[in-house]
Amino acid sequence: MNNKGEHLINFKGYNFERSLVKMNIVENIDNQDIRDDDIFIVTYPKSGTIWTQQILSLIYFEGHRNNTENIQTTDRAPFFEYNILNVDFAKMPSPRIFCSHLPYYLVPKVFKNKKVKVLYIYRNPKDVLTSYFHFINWIVVPEASKTVEAFMQAFLDGRVVGSNWFDHIRGWYEHRHDFNIMFLSYEDMKKDLRGSVLKICSFLEKELSEEDVDAVVRQATFQNMKSDPRANKDDIMKKEIGTGNDQGTFLRKGTIGDWKHHLTVGQNERFDRIFKRNMKNIPLKFIWDINEE
């Protein structure tokens, strides 16, 4: 374990947020109690984690769907390695839902018995970079990059929480046969939310009525979620983590193609070259613009 910057802690080649990670979980990962019916939402940061957390909360909890229970999604589907609210995992009823940014090689070995279900949500990395840049300059991070160029270099070098984006997605995809895993893109969820909810339900073998599916889709739209205090994380960010100002929000735009407003032609061309080199053998579909089919 070694230190990289004030807010990063590196464990086995992967960067965690020092002030938030529960190293007792990470360092003893194979001793964690994992149930066969556990569900893990796995993402690289800023790729739709909180959105998917809300979707699964709506799918699995009737009280969340019909607004009869005021329970935050962080309690319904807590972060595994970033359990900042100290949810007692052992007391969670099955099936338990967790969120995680872990790379494939740091998850508990029991995942490879293929009973634990892994829902891997990925997003086009130019929008990940853009969202991440705004986020890191909103929260209280002393080393925050003040320019897109500086942050882009840190992002490409893996000097951020989550380490290298290419390593994260390639690792999970290249080892997909080791896991019971489904890949779903953020952009497909944006363009066809209902279809995506149905795919998720099918993968998780969770049957919902048409009425319930309608309720999930209605409440899981970005705008509805942004105004739902159970899901938008603003209170947690300000009270537990700390923000640099009151103007920002945890959920910013949630659009496809916002990178076009931030990357220069030169930066975009450089990113394309690096993307092509790193992803040439990964056939996952990427959508870079809201108008793409």
PDB file of C-alpha atoms in Angstrom:
ATOM      1  CA  MET A   1       0.000   0.000   0.000  1.00  0.00           C
ATOM      2  CA  ASN A   2       1.392   3.414  -0.870  1.00  0.00           C
ATOM      3  CA  ASN A   3       0.211   7.000  -0.913  1.00  0.00           C
ATOM      4  CA  LYS A   4      -0.598   9.019  -4.032  1.00  0.00           C
ATOM      5  CA  GLY A   5      -1.642  12.544  -3.219  1.00  0.00           C
ATOM      6  CA  GLU A   6      -3.461  13.567  -0.106  1.00  0.00           C
ATOM      7  CA  HIS A   7      -6.846  12.158  -0.991  1.00  0.00           C
ATOM      8  CA  LEU A   8      -5.783   8.904  -2.692  1.00  0.00           C
ATOM      9  CA  ILE A   9      -4.735   5.647  -1.097  1.00  0.00           C
ATOM     10  CA  ASN A  10      -3.414   2.917  -3.383  1.00  0.00           C
ATOM     11  CA  PHE A  11      -4.021  -0.739  -2.566  1.00  0.00           C
ATOM     12  CA  LYS A  12      -2.810  -3.447  -4.937  1.00  0.00           C
ATOM     13  CA  GLY A  13      -2.578  -1.010  -7.826  1.00  0.00           C
ATOM     14  CA  TYR A  14      -5.988   0.604  -7.352  1.00  0.00           C
ATOM     15  CA  ASN A  15      -6.773   4.093  -5.999  1.00  0.00           C
ATOM     16  CA  PHE A  16      -9.400   4.595  -3.309  1.00  0.00           C
ATOM     17  CA  GLU A  17     -10.657   7.820  -1.731  1.00  0.00           C
ATOM     18  CA  ARG A  18      -8.576   7.872   1.451  1.00  0.00           C
ATOM     19  CA  SER A  19     -11.079   9.654   3.691  1.00  0.00           C
ATOM     20  CA  LEU A  20     -14.036   7.440   2.761  1.00  0.00           C
ATOM     21  CA  VAL A  21     -12.838   3.907   2.015  1.00  0.00           C
ATOM     22  CA  LYS A  22     -13.241   1.228   4.674  1.00  0.00           C
ATOM     23  CA  MET A  23      -9.825  -0.406   4.446  1.00  0.00           C
ATOM     24  CA  ASN A  24     -10.867  -3.085   6.958  1.00  0.00           C
ATOM     25  CA  ILE A  25     -13.294  -4.300   4.259  1.00  0.00           C
ATOM     26  CA  VAL A  26     -10.836  -3.986   1.374  1.00  0.00           C
ATOM     27  CA  GLU A  27      -7.888  -5.616   3.156  1.00  0.00           C
ATOM     28  CA  ASN A  28     -10.070  -8.522   4.308  1.00  0.00           C
ATOM     29  CA  ILE A  29     -12.191  -8.779   1.187  1.00  0.00           C
ATOM     30  CA  ASP A  30     -12.271 -12.588   1.025  1.00  0.00           C
ATOM     31  CA  ASN A  31     -13.484 -12.783   4.616  1.00  0.00           C
ATOM     32  CA  GLN A  32     -16.539 -10.643   3.931  1.00  0.00           C
ATOM     33  CA  ASP A  33     -19.886 -12.385   4.286  1.00  0.00           C
ATOM     34  CA  ILE A  34     -21.239 -12.784   0.746  1.00  0.00           C
ATOM     35  CA  ARG A  35     -24.572 -14.436   0.056  1.00  0.00           C
ATOM     36  CA  ASP A  36     -25.421 -16.343  -3.108  1.00  0.00           C
ATOM     37  CA  ASP A  37     -28.287 -13.984  -3.910  1.00  0.00           C
ATOM     38  CA  ASP A  38     -26.305 -10.759  -3.423  1.00  0.00           C
ATOM     39  CA  ILE A  39     -26.479  -8.229  -6.253  1.00  0.00           C
ATOM     40  CA  PHE A  40     -23.608  -5.850  -7.011  1.00  0.00           C
ATOM     41  CA  ILE A  41     -23.885  -2.699  -9.134  1.00  0.00           C
ATOM     42  CA  VAL A  42     -20.318  -2.228 -10.366  1.00  0.00           C
ATOM     43  CA  THR A  43     -19.165   0.961 -12.067  1.00  0.00           C
ATOM     44  CA  TYR A  44     -16.217   3.216 -12.647  1.00  0.00           C
ATOM     45  CA  PRO A  45     -16.924   6.540 -10.839  1.00  0.00           C
ATOM     46  CA  LYS A  46     -19.340   8.955 -12.568  1.00  0.00           C
ATOM     47  CA  SER A  47     -20.856   6.267 -14.768  1.00  0.00           C
ATOM     48  CA  GLY A  48     -24.426   6.020 -13.473  1.00  0.00           C
ATOM     49  CA  THR A  49     -23.919   4.362 -10.097  1.00  0.00           C
ATOM     50  CA  ILE A  50     -26.463   6.441  -8.184  1.00  0.00           C
ATOM     51  CA  TRP A  51     -28.998   6.230 -10.980  1.00  0.00           C
ATOM     52  CA  THR A  52     -28.767   2.426 -11.042  1.00  0.00           C
ATOM     53  CA  GLN A  53     -28.946   2.386  -7.245  1.00  0.00           C
ATOM     54  CA  GLN A  54     -32.270   4.227  -7.522  1.00  0.00           C
ATOM     55  CA  ILE A  55     -33.547   1.902 -10.266  1.00  0.00           C
ATOM     56  CA  LEU A  56     -32.808  -1.227  -8.240  1.00  0.00           C
ATOM     57  CA  SER A  57     -34.327   0.324  -5.115  1.00  0.00           C
ATOM     58  CA  LEU A  58     -37.499   0.970  -7.101  1.00  0.00           C
ATOM     59  CA  ILE A  59     -37.482  -2.553  -8.559  1.00  0.00           C
ATOM     60  CA  TYR A  60     -36.964  -4.375  -5.267  1.00  0.00           C
ATOM     61  CA  PHE A  61     -38.757  -2.264  -2.666  1.00  0.00           C
ATOM     62  CA  GLU A  62     -42.484  -1.645  -3.009  1.00  0.00           C
ATOM     63  CA  GLY A  63     -42.292   1.034  -0.299  1.00  0.00           C
ATOM     64  CA  HIS A  64     -39.768   2.910  -2.454  1.00  0.00           C
ATOM     65  CA  ARG A  65     -41.928   2.523  -5.559  1.00  0.00           C
ATOM     66  CA  ASN A  66     -45.140   3.779  -3.979  1.00  0.00           C
ATOM     67  CA  ASN A  67     -43.455   6.386  -1.740  1.00  0.00           C
ATOM     68  CA  THR A  68     -44.742   4.886   1.495  1.00  0.00           C
ATOM     69  CA  GLU A  69     -41.238   4.543   2.963  1.00  0.00           C
ATOM     70  CA  ASN A  70     -38.773   7.386   3.368  1.00  0.00           C
ATOM     71  CA  ILE A  71     -35.554   5.355   3.247  1.00  0.00           C
ATOM     72  CA  GLN A  72     -32.513   6.624   1.359  1.00  0.00           C
ATOM     73  CA  THR A  73     -31.087   4.553  -1.448  1.00  0.00           C
ATOM     74  CA  THR A  74     -27.742   4.566   0.392  1.00  0.00           C
ATOM     75  CA  ASP A  75     -29.413   2.418   3.040  1.00  0.00           C
ATOM     76  CA  ARG A  76     -31.219   0.226   0.540  1.00  0.00           C
ATOM     77  CA  ALA A  77     -28.169  -0.319  -1.670  1.00  0.00           C
ATOM     78  CA  PRO A  78     -25.069   0.806   0.249  1.00  0.00           C
ATOM     79  CA  PHE A  79     -21.574   1.133  -1.156  1.00  0.00           C
ATOM     80  CA  PHE A  80     -19.593  -1.969  -0.288  1.00  0.00           C
ATOM     81  CA  GLU A  81     -16.105  -0.488   0.138  1.00  0.00           C
ATOM     82  CA  TYR A  82     -17.357   3.060   0.873  1.00  0.00           C
ATOM     83  CA  ASN A  83     -19.875   2.273   3.608  1.00  0.00           C
ATOM     84  CA  ILE A  84     -19.715   5.805   5.044  1.00  0.00           C
ATOM     85  CA  LEU A  85     -23.079   5.503   6.811  1.00  0.00           C
ATOM     86  CA  ASN A  86     -21.918   2.263   8.470  1.00  0.00           C
ATOM     87  CA  VAL A  87     -24.877   0.202   7.320  1.00  0.00           C
ATOM     88  CA  ASP A  88     -24.862  -3.185   9.071  1.00  0.00           C
ATOM     89  CA  PHE A  89     -24.564  -5.487   6.062  1.00  0.00           C
ATOM     90  CA  ALA A  90     -25.379  -8.569   8.155  1.00  0.00           C
ATOM     91  CA  LYS A  91     -28.794  -7.170   9.064  1.00  0.00           C
ATOM     92  CA  MET A  92     -29.785  -6.400   5.482  1.00  0.00           C
ATOM     93  CA  PRO A  93     -32.554  -8.712   4.203  1.00  0.00           C
ATOM     94  CA  SER A  94     -31.872 -10.834   1.147  1.00  0.00           C
ATOM     95  CA  PRO A  95     -31.451 -10.198  -1.657  1.00  0.00           C
ATOM     96  CA  ARG A  96     -28.939  -7.533  -0.659  1.00  0.00           C
ATOM     97  CA  ILE A  97     -27.978  -4.848  -3.164  1.00  0.00           C
ATOM     98  CA  PHE A  98     -24.549  -3.216  -3.070  1.00  0.00           C
ATOM     99  CA  CYS A  99     -22.740  -0.593  -5.139  1.00  0.00           C
ATOM    100  CA  SER A 100     -19.035  -0.849  -5.811  1.00  0.00           C
ATOM    101  CA  HIS A 101     -16.218   0.723  -7.837  1.00  0.00           C
ATOM    102  CA  LEU A 102     -13.912  -2.245  -7.217  1.00  0.00           C
ATOM    103  CA  PRO A 103     -11.847  -3.637 -10.094  1.00  0.00           C
ATOM    104  CA  TYR A 104     -12.494  -7.276 -10.971  1.00  0.00           C
ATOM    105  CA  TYR A 105      -9.381  -8.545  -9.154  1.00  0.00           C
ATOM    106  CA  LEU A 106     -10.272  -7.011  -5.776  1.00  0.00           C
ATOM    107  CA  VAL A 107     -13.789  -8.440  -5.380  1.00  0.00           C
ATOM    108  CA  PRO A 108     -14.272 -11.435  -3.050  1.00  0.00           C
ATOM    109  CA  LYS A 109     -13.148 -14.709  -4.624  1.00  0.00           C
ATOM    110  CA  VAL A 110     -16.586 -16.181  -3.921  1.00  0.00           C
ATOM    111  CA  PHE A 111     -17.918 -14.025  -6.790  1.00  0.00           C
ATOM    112  CA  LYS A 112     -16.394 -16.583  -9.135  1.00  0.00           C
ATOM    113  CA  ASN A 113     -18.889 -19.240  -8.085  1.00  0.00           C
ATOM    114  CA  LYS A 114     -21.156 -17.283 -10.481  1.00  0.00           C
ATOM    115  CA  LYS A 115     -24.079 -17.047  -8.097  1.00  0.00           C
ATOM    116  CA  VAL A 116     -23.576 -13.416  -7.088  1.00  0.00           C
ATOM    117  CA  LYS A 117     -25.089 -11.221  -9.807  1.00  0.00           C
ATOM    118  CA  VAL A 118     -22.976  -8.324 -11.112  1.00  0.00           C
ATOM    119  CA  LEU A 119     -24.615  -5.494 -13.056  1.00  0.00           C
ATOM    120  CA  TYR A 120     -21.790  -3.544 -14.722  1.00  0.00           C
ATOM    121  CA  ILE A 121     -22.884  -0.092 -15.868  1.00  0.00           C
ATOM    122  CA  TYR A 122     -20.506   1.690 -18.222  1.00  0.00           C
ATOM    123  CA  ARG A 123     -20.560   5.140 -19.810  1.00  0.00           C
ATOM    124  CA  ASN A 124     -18.677   6.744 -22.676  1.00  0.00           C
ATOM    125  CA  PRO A 125     -15.417   7.883 -21.087  1.00  0.00           C
ATOM    126  CA  LYS A 126     -15.457  11.418 -22.508  1.00  0.00           C
ATOM    127  CA  ASP A 127     -18.621  12.117 -20.535  1.00  0.00           C
ATOM    128  CA  VAL A 128     -17.166  10.271 -17.530  1.00  0.00           C
ATOM    129  CA  LEU A 129     -14.137  12.566 -17.691  1.00  0.00           C
ATOM    130  CA  THR A 130     -16.322  15.681 -18.009  1.00  0.00           C
ATOM    131  CA  SER A 131     -18.645  14.702 -15.162  1.00  0.00           C
ATOM    132  CA  TYR A 132     -15.690  13.716 -12.985  1.00  0.00           C
ATOM    133  CA  PHE A 133     -13.938  17.041 -13.645  1.00  0.00           C
ATOM    134  CA  HIS A 134     -16.973  19.035 -12.458  1.00  0.00           C
ATOM    135  CA  PHE A 135     -17.500  16.732  -9.483  1.00  0.00           C
ATOM    136  CA  ILE A 136     -13.935  16.843  -8.185  1.00  0.00           C
ATOM    137  CA  ASN A 137     -13.939  20.640  -8.379  1.00  0.00           C
ATOM    138  CA  TRP A 138     -17.221  20.784  -6.445  1.00  0.00           C
ATOM    139  CA  ILE A 139     -16.209  18.592  -3.522  1.00  0.00           C
ATOM    140  CA  VAL A 140     -13.446  19.507  -1.107  1.00  0.00           C
ATOM    141  CA  VAL A 141     -10.363  17.964  -2.748  1.00  0.00           C
ATOM    142  CA  PRO A 142      -7.158  19.968  -2.311  1.00  0.00           C
ATOM    143  CA  GLU A 143      -5.560  18.564  -5.459  1.00  0.00           C
ATOM    144  CA  ALA A 144      -8.581  19.240  -7.681  1.00  0.00           C
ATOM    145  CA  SER A 145      -7.586  20.033 -11.260  1.00  0.00           C
ATOM    146  CA  LYS A 146      -8.586  23.528 -12.240  1.00  0.00           C
ATOM    147  CA  THR A 147      -8.340  22.893 -15.993  1.00  0.00           C
ATOM    148  CA  VAL A 148      -9.816  20.162 -18.174  1.00  0.00           C
ATOM    149  CA  GLU A 149      -6.354  19.526 -19.639  1.00  0.00           C
ATOM    150  CA  ALA A 150      -4.794  18.863 -16.244  1.00  0.00           C
ATOM    151  CA  PHE A 151      -7.650  16.608 -15.171  1.00  0.00           C
ATOM    152  CA  MET A 152      -7.677  14.775 -18.510  1.00  0.00           C
ATOM    153  CA  GLN A 153      -4.013  13.920 -18.017  1.00  0.00           C
ATOM    154  CA  ALA A 154      -4.653  12.715 -14.464  1.00  0.00           C
ATOM    155  CA  PHE A 155      -7.650  10.690 -15.702  1.00  0.00           C
ATOM    156  CA  LEU A 156      -5.653   9.054 -18.507  1.00  0.00           C
ATOM    157  CA  ASP A 157      -2.752   8.346 -16.149  1.00  0.00           C
ATOM    158  CA  GLY A 158      -5.114   6.786 -13.593  1.00  0.00           C
ATOM    159  CA  ARG A 159      -4.194   9.331 -10.912  1.00  0.00           C
ATOM    160  CA  VAL A 160      -7.796   9.561  -9.707  1.00  0.00           C
ATOM    161  CA  VAL A 161     -10.141   7.567  -7.480  1.00  0.00           C
ATOM    162  CA  GLY A 162     -10.986   4.495  -9.541  1.00  0.00           C
ATOM    163  CA  SER A 163      -7.560   4.492 -11.224  1.00  0.00           C
ATOM    164  CA  ASN A 164      -7.442   3.992 -14.999  1.00  0.00           C
ATOM    165  CA  TRP A 165     -10.828   3.855 -16.741  1.00  0.00           C
ATOM    166  CA  PHE A 166      -9.537   1.576 -19.492  1.00  0.00           C
ATOM    167  CA  ASP A 167      -8.092  -0.902 -16.999  1.00  0.00           C
ATOM    168  CA  HIS A 168     -11.353  -1.002 -15.047  1.00  0.00           C
ATOM    169  CA  ILE A 169     -13.711  -1.759 -17.933  1.00  0.00           C
ATOM    170  CA  ARG A 170     -11.266  -4.016 -19.781  1.00  0.00           C
ATOM    171  CA  GLY A 171     -10.575  -6.014 -16.640  1.00  0.00           C
ATOM    172  CA  TRP A 172     -14.227  -6.719 -15.994  1.00  0.00           C
ATOM    173  CA  TYR A 173     -14.999  -7.438 -19.656  1.00  0.00           C
ATOM    174  CA  GLU A 174     -12.006  -9.692 -20.297  1.00  0.00           C
ATOM    175  CA  HIS A 175     -12.855 -11.706 -17.160  1.00  0.00           C
ATOM    176  CA  ARG A 176     -16.618 -11.687 -17.752  1.00  0.00           C
ATOM    177  CA  HIS A 177     -16.735 -15.494 -17.967  1.00  0.00           C
ATOM    178  CA  ASP A 178     -15.598 -15.664 -14.339  1.00  0.00           C
ATOM    179  CA  PHE A 179     -18.735 -13.881 -13.169  1.00  0.00           C
ATOM    180  CA  ASN A 180     -22.516 -13.881 -13.477  1.00  0.00           C
ATOM    181  CA  ILE A 181     -22.435 -10.460 -15.110  1.00  0.00           C
ATOM    182  CA  MET A 182     -24.467  -8.232 -17.412  1.00  0.00           C
ATOM    183  CA  PHE A 183     -23.046  -5.134 -19.117  1.00  0.00           C
ATOM    184  CA  LEU A 184     -25.405  -2.231 -19.708  1.00  0.00           C
ATOM    185  CA  SER A 185     -24.497   1.230 -20.959  1.00  0.00           C
ATOM    186  CA  TYR A 186     -25.550   4.481 -19.334  1.00  0.00           C
ATOM    187  CA  GLU A 187     -26.440   5.786 -22.792  1.00  0.00           C
ATOM    188  CA  ASP A 188     -28.791   2.875 -23.532  1.00  0.00           C
ATOM    189  CA  MET A 189     -30.468   3.543 -20.192  1.00  0.00           C
ATOM    190  CA  LYS A 190     -30.909   7.202 -21.166  1.00  0.00           C
ATOM    191  CA  LYS A 191     -32.276   6.416 -24.619  1.00  0.00           C
ATOM    192  CA  ASP A 192     -34.536   3.523 -23.602  1.00  0.00           C
ATOM    193  CA  LEU A 193     -35.132   3.523 -19.859  1.00  0.00           C
ATOM    194  CA  ARG A 194     -38.101   1.162 -19.976  1.00  0.00           C
ATOM    195  CA  GLY A 195     -36.251  -1.353 -22.143  1.00  0.00           C
ATOM    196  CA  SER A 196     -33.268  -1.128 -19.805  1.00  0.00           C
ATOM    197  CA  VAL A 197     -35.437  -1.693 -16.715  1.00  0.00           C
ATOM    198  CA  LEU A 198     -36.903  -4.791 -18.366  1.00  0.00           C
ATOM    199  CA  LYS A 199     -33.400  -6.082 -19.217  1.00  0.00           C
ATOM    200  CA  ILE A 200     -32.303  -5.546 -15.621  1.00  0.00           C
ATOM    201  CA  CYS A 201     -35.399  -7.348 -14.302  1.00  0.00           C
ATOM    202  CA  SER A 202     -34.767 -10.259 -16.668  1.00  0.00           C
ATOM    203  CA  PHE A 203     -31.121 -10.564 -15.611  1.00  0.00           C
ATOM    204  CA  LEU A 204     -32.049 -10.397 -11.927  1.00  0.00           C
ATOM    205  CA  GLU A 205     -35.000 -12.771 -12.446  1.00  0.00           C
ATOM    206  CA  LYS A 206     -37.303 -10.238 -10.852  1.00  0.00           C
ATOM    207  CA  GLU A 207     -40.877 -10.167 -12.120  1.00  0.00           C
ATOM    208  CA  LEU A 208     -42.829  -6.916 -11.970  1.00  0.00           C
ATOM    209  CA  SER A 209     -46.311  -6.079 -13.205  1.00  0.00           C
ATOM    210  CA  GLU A 210     -46.691  -3.593 -16.064  1.00  0.00           C
ATOM    211  CA  GLU A 211     -47.969  -1.087 -13.530  1.00  0.00           C
ATOM    212  CA  ASP A 212     -44.896  -1.545 -11.345  1.00  0.00           C
ATOM    213  CA  VAL A 213     -42.567  -1.219 -14.332  1.00  0.00           C
ATOM    214  CA  ASP A 214     -44.341   2.035 -15.230  1.00  0.00           C
ATOM    215  CA  ALA A 215     -43.788   3.298 -11.664  1.00  0.00           C
ATOM    216  CA  VAL A 216     -40.086   2.384 -11.773  1.00  0.00           C
ATOM    217  CA  VAL A 217     -39.548   4.122 -15.111  1.00  0.00           C
ATOM    218  CA  ARG A 218     -41.478   7.231 -14.097  1.00  0.00           C
ATOM    219  CA  GLN A 219     -39.517   7.735 -10.876  1.00  0.00           C
ATOM    220  CA  ALA A 220     -36.153   6.761 -12.354  1.00  0.00           C
ATOM    221  CA  THR A 221     -36.003   9.542 -14.925  1.00  0.00           C
ATOM    222  CA  PHE A 222     -33.056  11.834 -14.245  1.00  0.00           C
ATOM    223  CA  GLN A 223     -35.170  14.892 -13.427  1.00  0.00           C
ATOM    224  CA  ASN A 224     -37.456  13.012 -11.033  1.00  0.00           C
ATOM    225  CA  MET A 225     -34.491  11.411  -9.341  1.00  0.00           C
ATOM    226  CA  LYS A 226     -32.650  14.719  -9.043  1.00  0.00           C
ATOM    227  CA  SER A 227     -35.607  16.105  -7.047  1.00  0.00           C
ATOM    228  CA  ASP A 228     -35.947  12.971  -4.866  1.00  0.00           C
ATOM    229  CA  PRO A 229     -34.023  13.518  -1.585  1.00  0.00           C
ATOM    230  CA  ARG A 230     -33.946   9.750  -1.027  1.00  0.00           C
ATOM    231  CA  ALA A 231     -31.818   9.371  -4.144  1.00  0.00           C
ATOM    232  CA  ASN A 232     -29.945  12.551  -5.069  1.00  0.00           C
ATOM    233  CA  LYS A 233     -27.203  12.376  -2.386  1.00  0.00           C
ATOM    234  CA  ASP A 234     -26.989  16.163  -1.891  1.00  0.00           C
ATOM    235  CA  ASP A 235     -27.433  15.963   1.889  1.00  0.00           C
ATOM    236  CA  ILE A 236     -24.825  13.217   2.248  1.00  0.00           C
ATOM    237  CA  MET A 237     -22.370  15.132   0.099  1.00  0.00           C
ATOM    238  CA  LYS A 238     -22.695  18.306   2.146  1.00  0.00           C
ATOM    239  CA  LYS A 239     -22.849  16.706   5.608  1.00  0.00           C
ATOM    240  CA  GLU A 240     -20.591  13.650   5.283  1.00  0.00           C
ATOM    241  CA  ILE A 241     -18.098  14.551   2.563  1.00  0.00           C
ATOM    242  CA  GLY A 242     -18.008  18.306   2.205  1.00  0.00           C
ATOM    243  CA  THR A 243     -18.430  20.558  -0.804  1.00  0.00           C
ATOM    244  CA  GLY A 244     -16.616  23.662  -1.951  1.00  0.00           C
ATOM    245  CA  ASN A 245     -19.794  25.629  -2.594  1.00  0.00           C
ATOM    246  CA  ASP A 246     -23.582  25.429  -2.420  1.00  0.00           C
ATOM    247  CA  GLN A 247     -24.109  25.959  -6.138  1.00  0.00           C
ATOM    248  CA  GLY A 248     -23.241  22.448  -7.313  1.00  0.00           C
ATOM    249  CA  THR A 249     -25.322  19.293  -7.068  1.00  0.00           C
ATOM    250  CA  PHE A 250     -24.324  15.651  -6.937  1.00  0.00           C
ATOM    251  CA  LEU A 251     -26.491  14.963  -9.980  1.00  0.00           C
ATOM    252  CA  ARG A 252     -25.465  17.635 -12.479  1.00  0.00           C
ATOM    253  CA  LYS A 253     -26.776  17.176 -16.038  1.00  0.00           C
ATOM    254  CA  GLY A 254     -27.001  13.455 -16.721  1.00  0.00           C
ATOM    255  CA  THR A 255     -26.802  14.032 -20.469  1.00  0.00           C
ATOM    256  CA  ILE A 256     -25.026  12.324 -23.358  1.00  0.00           C
ATOM    257  CA  GLY A 257     -22.386  14.316 -25.219  1.00  0.00           C
ATOM    258  CA  ASP A 258     -21.672  17.072 -22.687  1.00  0.00           C
ATOM    259  CA  TRP A 259     -17.973  16.434 -23.395  1.00  0.00           C
ATOM    260  CA  LYS A 260     -18.401  18.426 -26.626  1.00  0.00           C
ATOM    261  CA  HIS A 261     -18.758  21.589 -24.549  1.00  0.00           C
ATOM    262  CA  HIS A 262     -15.516  20.984 -22.663  1.00  0.00           C
ATOM    263  CA  LEU A 263     -12.939  19.145 -24.785  1.00  0.00           C
ATOM    264  CA  THR A 264     -11.014  21.019 -27.459  1.00  0.00           C
ATOM    265  CA  VAL A 265     -10.581  19.509 -30.920  1.00  0.00           C
ATOM    266  CA  GLY A 266      -7.020  18.571 -30.006  1.00  0.00           C
ATOM    267  CA  GLN A 267      -8.011  16.963 -26.717  1.00  0.00           C
ATOM    268  CA  ASN A 268     -10.793  15.031 -28.416  1.00  0.00           C
ATOM    269  CA  GLU A 269      -8.486  13.727 -31.138  1.00  0.00           C
ATOM    270  CA  ARG A 270      -5.890  12.689 -28.558  1.00  0.00           C
ATOM    271  CA  PHE A 271      -8.563  10.922 -26.520  1.00  0.00           C
ATOM    272  CA  ASP A 272      -9.832   9.109 -29.626  1.00  0.00           C
ATOM    273  CA  ARG A 273      -6.364   7.774 -30.395  1.00  0.00           C
ATOM    274  CA  ILE A 274      -5.915   6.493 -26.848  1.00  0.00           C
ATOM    275  CA  PHE A 275      -9.424   4.998 -26.817  1.00  0.00           C
ATOM    276  CA  LYS A 276      -8.866   3.183 -30.116  1.00  0.00           C
ATOM    277  CA  ARG A 277      -5.556   1.755 -28.929  1.00  0.00           C
ATOM    278  CA  ASN A 278      -6.924   0.555 -25.587  1.00  0.00           C
ATOM    279  CA  MET A 279     -10.339  -0.701 -26.659  1.00  0.00           C
ATOM    280  CA  LYS A 280      -9.632  -2.333 -30.030  1.00  0.00           C
ATOM    281  CA  ASN A 281     -10.450  -5.823 -28.727  1.00  0.00           C
ATOM    282  CA  ILE A 282     -13.448  -4.825 -26.590  1.00  0.00           C
ATOM    283  CA  PRO A 283     -16.674  -5.038 -28.639  1.00  0.00           C
ATOM    284  CA  LEU A 284     -18.872  -3.119 -26.202  1.00  0.00           C
ATOM    285  CA  LYS A 285     -20.995  -0.460 -27.908  1.00  0.00           C
ATOM    286  CA  PHE A 286     -20.314   3.176 -27.045  1.00  0.00           C
ATOM    287  CA  ILE A 287     -22.621   6.108 -27.761  1.00  0.00           C
ATOM    288  CA  TRP A 288     -20.931   9.518 -27.908  1.00  0.00           C
ATOM    289  CA  ASP A 289     -23.844  11.749 -28.883  1.00  0.00           C
ATOM    290  CA  ILE A 290     -27.517  11.865 -27.870  1.00  0.00           C
ATOM    291  CA  ASN A 291     -28.555  11.733 -31.547  1.00  0.00           C
ATOM    292  CA  GLU A 292     -26.698   8.511 -32.304  1.00  0.00           C
ATOM    293  CA  GLU A 293     -28.796   5.450 -33.004  1.00  0.00           C
TER     294      GLU A 293
END
